[in-house]
Tab-separated table of N, CA and C in Angstrom:
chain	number	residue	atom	x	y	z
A	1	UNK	N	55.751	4.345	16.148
A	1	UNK	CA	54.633	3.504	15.816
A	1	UNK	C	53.882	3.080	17.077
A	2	UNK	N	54.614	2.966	18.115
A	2	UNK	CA	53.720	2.191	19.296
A	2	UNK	C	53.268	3.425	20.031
A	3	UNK	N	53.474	4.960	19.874
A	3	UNK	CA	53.110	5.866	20.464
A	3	UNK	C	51.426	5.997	19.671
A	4	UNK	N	51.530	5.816	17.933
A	4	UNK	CA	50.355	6.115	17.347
A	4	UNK	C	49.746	4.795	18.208
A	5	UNK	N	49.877	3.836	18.158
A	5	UNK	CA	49.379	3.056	18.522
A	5	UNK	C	48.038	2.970	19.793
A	6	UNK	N	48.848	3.363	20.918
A	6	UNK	CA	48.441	4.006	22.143
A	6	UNK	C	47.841	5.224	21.675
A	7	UNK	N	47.985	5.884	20.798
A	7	UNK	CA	47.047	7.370	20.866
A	7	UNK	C	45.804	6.762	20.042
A	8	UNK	N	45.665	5.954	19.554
A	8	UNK	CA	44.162	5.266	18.544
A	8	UNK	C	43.395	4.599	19.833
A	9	UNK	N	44.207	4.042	20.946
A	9	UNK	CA	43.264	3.156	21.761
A	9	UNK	C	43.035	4.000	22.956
A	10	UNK	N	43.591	5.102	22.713
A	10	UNK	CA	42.865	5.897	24.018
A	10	UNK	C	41.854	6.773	23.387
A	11	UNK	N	42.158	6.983	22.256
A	11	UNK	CA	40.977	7.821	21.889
A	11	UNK	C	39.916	7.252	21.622
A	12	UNK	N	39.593	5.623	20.926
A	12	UNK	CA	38.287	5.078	20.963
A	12	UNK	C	38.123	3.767	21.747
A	13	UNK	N	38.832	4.414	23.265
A	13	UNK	CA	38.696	3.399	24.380
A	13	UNK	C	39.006	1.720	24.425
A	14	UNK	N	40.109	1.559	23.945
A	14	UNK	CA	40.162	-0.763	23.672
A	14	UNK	C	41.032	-0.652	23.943
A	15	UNK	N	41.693	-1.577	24.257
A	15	UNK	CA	42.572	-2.118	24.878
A	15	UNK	C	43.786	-2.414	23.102
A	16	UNK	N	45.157	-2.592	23.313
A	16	UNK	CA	45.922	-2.606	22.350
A	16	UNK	C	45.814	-3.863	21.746
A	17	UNK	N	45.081	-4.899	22.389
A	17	UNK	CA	44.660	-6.049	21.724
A	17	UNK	C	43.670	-6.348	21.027
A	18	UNK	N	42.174	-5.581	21.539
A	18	UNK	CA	41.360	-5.472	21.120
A	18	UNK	C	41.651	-4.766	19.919
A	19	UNK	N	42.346	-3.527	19.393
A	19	UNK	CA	42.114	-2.775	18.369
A	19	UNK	C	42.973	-3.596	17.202
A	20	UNK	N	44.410	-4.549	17.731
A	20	UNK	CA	44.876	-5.399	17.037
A	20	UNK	C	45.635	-4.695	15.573
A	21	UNK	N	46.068	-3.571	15.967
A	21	UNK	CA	46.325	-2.754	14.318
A	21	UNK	C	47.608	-3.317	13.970
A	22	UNK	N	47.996	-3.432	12.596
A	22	UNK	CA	49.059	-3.930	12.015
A	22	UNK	C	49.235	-3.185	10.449
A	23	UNK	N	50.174	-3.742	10.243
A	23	UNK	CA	50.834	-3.288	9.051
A	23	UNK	C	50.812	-1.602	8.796
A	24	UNK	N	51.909	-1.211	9.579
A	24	UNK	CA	51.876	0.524	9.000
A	24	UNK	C	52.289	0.695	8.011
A	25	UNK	N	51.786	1.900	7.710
A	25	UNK	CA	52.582	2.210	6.444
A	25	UNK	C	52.403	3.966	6.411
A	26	UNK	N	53.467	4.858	6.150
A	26	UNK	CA	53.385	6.143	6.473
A	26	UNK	C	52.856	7.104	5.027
A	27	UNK	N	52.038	8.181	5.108
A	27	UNK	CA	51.546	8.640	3.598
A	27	UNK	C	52.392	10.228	4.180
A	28	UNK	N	52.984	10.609	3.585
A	28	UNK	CA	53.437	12.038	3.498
A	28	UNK	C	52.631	12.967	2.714
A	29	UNK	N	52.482	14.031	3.207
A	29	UNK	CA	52.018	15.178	2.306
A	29	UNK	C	52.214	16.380	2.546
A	30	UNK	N	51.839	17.020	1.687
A	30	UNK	CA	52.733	18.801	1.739
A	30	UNK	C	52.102	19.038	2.989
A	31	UNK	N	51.141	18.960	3.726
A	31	UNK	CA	51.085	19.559	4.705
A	31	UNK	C	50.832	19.046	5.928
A	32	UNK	N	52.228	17.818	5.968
A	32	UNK	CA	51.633	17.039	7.360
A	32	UNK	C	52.032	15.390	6.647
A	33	UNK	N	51.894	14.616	8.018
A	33	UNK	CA	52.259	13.370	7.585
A	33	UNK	C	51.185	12.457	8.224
A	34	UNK	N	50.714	11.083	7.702
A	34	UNK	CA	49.612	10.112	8.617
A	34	UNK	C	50.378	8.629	8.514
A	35	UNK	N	49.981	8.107	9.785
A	35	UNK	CA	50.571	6.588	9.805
A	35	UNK	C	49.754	5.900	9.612
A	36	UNK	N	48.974	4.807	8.893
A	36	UNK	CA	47.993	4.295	8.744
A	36	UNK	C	48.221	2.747	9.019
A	37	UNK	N	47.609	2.165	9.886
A	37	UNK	CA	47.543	0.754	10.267
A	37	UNK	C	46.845	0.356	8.951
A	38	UNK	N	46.975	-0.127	7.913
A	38	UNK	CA	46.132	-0.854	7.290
A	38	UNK	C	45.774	-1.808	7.880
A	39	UNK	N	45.751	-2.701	8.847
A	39	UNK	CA	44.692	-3.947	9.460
A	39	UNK	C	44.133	-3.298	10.756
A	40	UNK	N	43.368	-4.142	11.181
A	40	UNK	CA	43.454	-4.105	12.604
A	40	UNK	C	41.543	-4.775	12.735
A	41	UNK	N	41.469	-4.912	14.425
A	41	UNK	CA	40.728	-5.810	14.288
A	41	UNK	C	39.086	-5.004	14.948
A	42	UNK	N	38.963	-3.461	14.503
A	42	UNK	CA	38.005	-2.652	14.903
A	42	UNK	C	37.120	-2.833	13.602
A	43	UNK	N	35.563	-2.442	13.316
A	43	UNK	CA	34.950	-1.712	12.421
A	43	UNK	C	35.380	-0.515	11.929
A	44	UNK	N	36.247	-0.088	12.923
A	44	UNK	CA	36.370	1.289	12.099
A	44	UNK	C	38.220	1.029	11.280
A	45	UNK	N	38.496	0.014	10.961
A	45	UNK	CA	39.481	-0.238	10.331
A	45	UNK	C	38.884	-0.900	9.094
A	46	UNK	N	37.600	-1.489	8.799
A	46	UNK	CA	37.748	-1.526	7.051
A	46	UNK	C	37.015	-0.312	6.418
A	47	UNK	N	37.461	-0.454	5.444
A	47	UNK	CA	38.333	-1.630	4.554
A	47	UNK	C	39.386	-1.252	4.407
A	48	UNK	N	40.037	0.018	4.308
A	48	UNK	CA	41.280	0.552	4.284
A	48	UNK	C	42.267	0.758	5.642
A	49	UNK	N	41.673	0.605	6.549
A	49	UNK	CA	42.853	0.504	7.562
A	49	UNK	C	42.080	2.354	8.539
A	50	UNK	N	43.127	2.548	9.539
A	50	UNK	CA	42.993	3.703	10.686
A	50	UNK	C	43.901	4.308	10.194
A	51	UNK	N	43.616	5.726	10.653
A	51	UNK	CA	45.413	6.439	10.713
A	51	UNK	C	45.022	7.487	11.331
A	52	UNK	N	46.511	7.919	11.906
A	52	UNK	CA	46.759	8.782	12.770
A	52	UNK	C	47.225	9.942	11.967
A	53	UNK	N	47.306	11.135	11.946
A	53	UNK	CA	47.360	12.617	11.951
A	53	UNK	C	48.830	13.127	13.442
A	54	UNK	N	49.577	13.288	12.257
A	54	UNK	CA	50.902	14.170	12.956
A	54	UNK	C	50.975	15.400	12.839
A	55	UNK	N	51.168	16.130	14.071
A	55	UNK	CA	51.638	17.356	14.044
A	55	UNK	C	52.888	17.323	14.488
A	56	UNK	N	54.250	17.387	13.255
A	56	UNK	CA	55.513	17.193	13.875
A	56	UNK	C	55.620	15.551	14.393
A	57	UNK	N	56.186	15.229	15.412
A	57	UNK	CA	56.174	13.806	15.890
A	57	UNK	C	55.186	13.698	16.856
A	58	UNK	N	54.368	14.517	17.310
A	58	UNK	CA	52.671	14.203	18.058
A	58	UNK	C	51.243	13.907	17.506
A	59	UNK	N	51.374	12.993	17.834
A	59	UNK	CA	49.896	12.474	17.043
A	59	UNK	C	48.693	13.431	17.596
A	60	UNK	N	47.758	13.760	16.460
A	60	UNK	CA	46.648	14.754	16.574
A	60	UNK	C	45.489	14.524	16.442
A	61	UNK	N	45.280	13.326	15.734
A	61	UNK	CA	43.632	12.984	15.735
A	61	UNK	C	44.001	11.732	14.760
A	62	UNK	N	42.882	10.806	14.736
A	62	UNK	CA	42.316	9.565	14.232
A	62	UNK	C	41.337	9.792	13.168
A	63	UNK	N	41.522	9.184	11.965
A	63	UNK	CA	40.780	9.311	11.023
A	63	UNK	C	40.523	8.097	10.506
A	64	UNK	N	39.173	7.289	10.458
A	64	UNK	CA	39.021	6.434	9.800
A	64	UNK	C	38.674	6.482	8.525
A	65	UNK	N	39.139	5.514	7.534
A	65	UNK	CA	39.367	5.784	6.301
A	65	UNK	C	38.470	4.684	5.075
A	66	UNK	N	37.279	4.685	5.827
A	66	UNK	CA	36.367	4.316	5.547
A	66	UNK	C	35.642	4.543	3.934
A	67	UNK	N	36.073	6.191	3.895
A	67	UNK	CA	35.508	6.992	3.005
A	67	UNK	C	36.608	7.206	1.756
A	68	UNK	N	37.817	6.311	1.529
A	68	UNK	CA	38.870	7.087	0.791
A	68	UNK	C	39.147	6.527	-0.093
A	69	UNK	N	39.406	6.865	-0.960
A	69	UNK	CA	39.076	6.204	-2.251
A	69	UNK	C	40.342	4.733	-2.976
A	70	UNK	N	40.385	3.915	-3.463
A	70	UNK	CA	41.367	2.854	-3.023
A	70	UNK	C	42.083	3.485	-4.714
A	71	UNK	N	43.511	3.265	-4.771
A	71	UNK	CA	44.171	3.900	-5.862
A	71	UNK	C	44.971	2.142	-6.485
A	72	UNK	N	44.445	2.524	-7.558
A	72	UNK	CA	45.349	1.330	-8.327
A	72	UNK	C	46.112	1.057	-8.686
A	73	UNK	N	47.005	0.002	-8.876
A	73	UNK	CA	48.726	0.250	-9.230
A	73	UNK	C	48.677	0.206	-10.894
């Protein structure tokens, strides 16, 4: 978690305070896994939160999740 962490604030330059991300939570899928901060204290964290993109245990890219659709219980 603190590796995704560091790979979100180097890629859109803030400091680990400034970006302020919290509450992970991991989504699995057939082809690949994402860690998603649901909080944090960027624009590009609402309304659903950031997440990171694994290849294996290396994080691969940042996706804000701006665009995704919210699922209901």
């Amino acid at each position: 978690m603190a590796e995704a962490r560091r790979f979100v604030c180097a890629a859109l330059g803030v400091t680990e305070e400034q970006a302020a991300l919290d509450a992970p939570e991991v989504d699995v899928h057939t082809d690949g896994w994402l860690l998603r901060f649901a909080e944090g204290g960027l624009p590009l964290c609402e309304p659903y939160g950031v997440g990171v993109v694994f290849e294996g245990l290396r994080p691969v890219r940042v996706e804000g999740l701006s665009e995704a659709e919210e699922i209901e219980d």
